[in-house]
Amino acid sequence: MNTVRYGIIGCGMMGREHIQNIALLDGAKVSVVYDPVVDLAQSAADLAGGAAVMGTLDDLLAHDALDALVIVSPNNLHVTQLQAIADKRPLPILCEKPLYTDPTDAPVLQAFGQTYPAPVWVAMEYRYMPPIAALLTEADQITGGIKMLTIREHRFPFLQKVGNWNRFNAQTGGTLVEKCCHFFDLMRLTLGSEPVRVMASAGQSVNHTNEVYDGQVPDIWDNGYVIVDFENGARAMLELCMFAEGSRYQEEISAVGPKGKIEALVPGPTRFWPDKLGAPPVPKLIVSPRSPKGPEVREIRVDPNLLEAGDHNGSTFYQHLRFLDVVRGQCRVEVTLDDGAKAVAMGLAAQQSAIERRVIEL
């Protein structure tokens, strides 16, 4: 079996997580990296075991030893980079979320998807967190058909990024796009239906208000509620708080139907758990039938090596495992351009709803 050689576009924190997880795959390696910040690119190349460092995206695309690409650049660069790849070397792509940030890019991406000759996978890795994957597998049977879905994320503030690009709506698309497209993707996937209306209340209450970059105070939101109605009559709610890093679990998802309830509890990154508190929390799946009553709590343990390789509860590895099969022609893309675009559209609608204080029909 030939080794699949990856090119990494963007070598910040998430780029390094992708490199560490690719290193855990059999028959895969990072062969070339690019980032406009040379020190970051060199550090990532060293982490990859001696990958080539390129000074431009064009140089990376011209590199001989290259079979697949991973885009991990700031959000607002994804569309132009996808177009550049299409023009110069259309290889299989795993593109980080959000797929786009500007509503005017939606038709551009649709046209891109109609002509791009290679597979594109959008990195919605929350689907692959082991406790969430377990919920997705069992939810319909346990609930008898989901009527209510609630996703709560109580977490730490946005981390420091190069150039502080993630402090401003103009570069990120806004928190309900940048961060929450994951959850809108999970809503569509879990409910097996499309959204019809969105109502949101959100804002910036605590984080980054005392920071100034090039004379500008960050405008990125740090908390909110979003309610979404779906075509099949189900409803979903997102509760986000980004100044709640003291929580035991970072994500809590519950799905309820006429037969019962199922919940997934996901801890945050192990590196943020204080040693003085002992062992970090273990992910859990909780099944609560209506009759006979009696919740069943199952521990969903994750390989410590996967926890060490990133901040997403092992999901980045499982995502890459499937993407590698796509590159080898052994399976289909599971998170399509359409999935990625619809999750962004929901986030943009939520942003608009919160700003205009009205329901947005989709």
PDB file of N, CA and C in Angstrom, residues 120-122 127-128 189 322 326 331-336 339:
ATOM      1  N   VAL A 120     -14.023  16.509  -1.687  1.00  0.00           N
ATOM      2  CA  VAL A 120     -13.793  17.539  -0.670  1.00  0.00           C
ATOM      3  C   VAL A 120     -14.580  17.152   0.577  1.00  0.00           C
ATOM      4  N   TRP A 121     -13.892  17.090   1.697  1.00  0.00           N
ATOM      5  CA  TRP A 121     -14.479  16.730   2.994  1.00  0.00           C
ATOM      6  C   TRP A 121     -14.381  17.957   3.899  1.00  0.00           C
ATOM      7  N   VAL A 122     -15.507  18.375   4.486  1.00  0.00           N
ATOM      8  CA  VAL A 122     -15.520  19.518   5.396  1.00  0.00           C
ATOM      9  C   VAL A 122     -15.333  19.012   6.818  1.00  0.00           C
ATOM     10  N   ARG A 127     -18.878  15.288  14.885  1.00  0.00           N
ATOM     11  CA  ARG A 127     -19.621  14.070  14.555  1.00  0.00           C
ATOM     12  C   ARG A 127     -18.903  12.826  15.068  1.00  0.00           C
ATOM     13  N   TYR A 128     -17.575  12.904  15.169  1.00  0.00           N
ATOM     14  CA  TYR A 128     -16.765  11.722  15.419  1.00  0.00           C
ATOM     15  C   TYR A 128     -16.234  11.636  16.851  1.00  0.00           C
ATOM     16  N   LEU A 189     -27.771  16.495  11.112  1.00  0.00           N
ATOM     17  CA  LEU A 189     -27.423  15.075  11.056  1.00  0.00           C
ATOM     18  C   LEU A 189     -28.276  14.266  12.031  1.00  0.00           C
ATOM     19  N   ARG A 322     -11.317   8.147   8.186  1.00  0.00           N
ATOM     20  CA  ARG A 322     -12.312   8.039   7.115  1.00  0.00           C
ATOM     21  C   ARG A 322     -11.873   8.819   5.880  1.00  0.00           C
ATOM     22  N   VAL A 326     -11.246   7.780   1.845  1.00  0.00           N
ATOM     23  CA  VAL A 326     -11.750   8.522   0.681  1.00  0.00           C
ATOM     24  C   VAL A 326     -10.619   8.772  -0.317  1.00  0.00           C
ATOM     25  N   CYS A 331     -14.094   4.702   0.064  1.00  0.00           N
ATOM     26  CA  CYS A 331     -15.418   5.082   0.562  1.00  0.00           C
ATOM     27  C   CYS A 331     -15.744   6.498   0.116  1.00  0.00           C
ATOM     28  N   ARG A 332     -16.974   6.918   0.378  1.00  0.00           N
ATOM     29  CA  ARG A 332     -17.435   8.240  -0.029  1.00  0.00           C
ATOM     30  C   ARG A 332     -17.208   9.269   1.074  1.00  0.00           C
ATOM     31  N   VAL A 333     -17.204  10.534   0.666  1.00  0.00           N
ATOM     32  CA  VAL A 333     -17.138  11.639   1.619  1.00  0.00           C
ATOM     33  C   VAL A 333     -18.378  11.602   2.509  1.00  0.00           C
ATOM     34  N   GLU A 334     -18.173  11.738   3.814  1.00  0.00           N
ATOM     35  CA  GLU A 334     -19.288  11.725   4.765  1.00  0.00           C
ATOM     36  C   GLU A 334     -19.772  13.127   5.122  1.00  0.00           C
ATOM     37  N   VAL A 335     -18.911  14.122   5.031  1.00  0.00           N
ATOM     38  CA  VAL A 335     -19.300  15.511   5.321  1.00  0.00           C
ATOM     39  C   VAL A 335     -19.021  16.322   4.058  1.00  0.00           C
ATOM     40  N   THR A 336     -20.058  16.578   3.295  1.00  0.00           N
ATOM     41  CA  THR A 336     -19.911  17.139   1.962  1.00  0.00           C
ATOM     42  C   THR A 336     -19.841  18.664   1.985  1.00  0.00           C
ATOM     43  N   ASP A 339     -23.120  19.884   3.116  1.00  0.00           N
ATOM     44  CA  ASP A 339     -23.240  19.871   4.577  1.00  0.00           C
ATOM     45  C   ASP A 339     -22.551  21.093   5.188  1.00  0.00           C
TER      46      ASP A 339
END
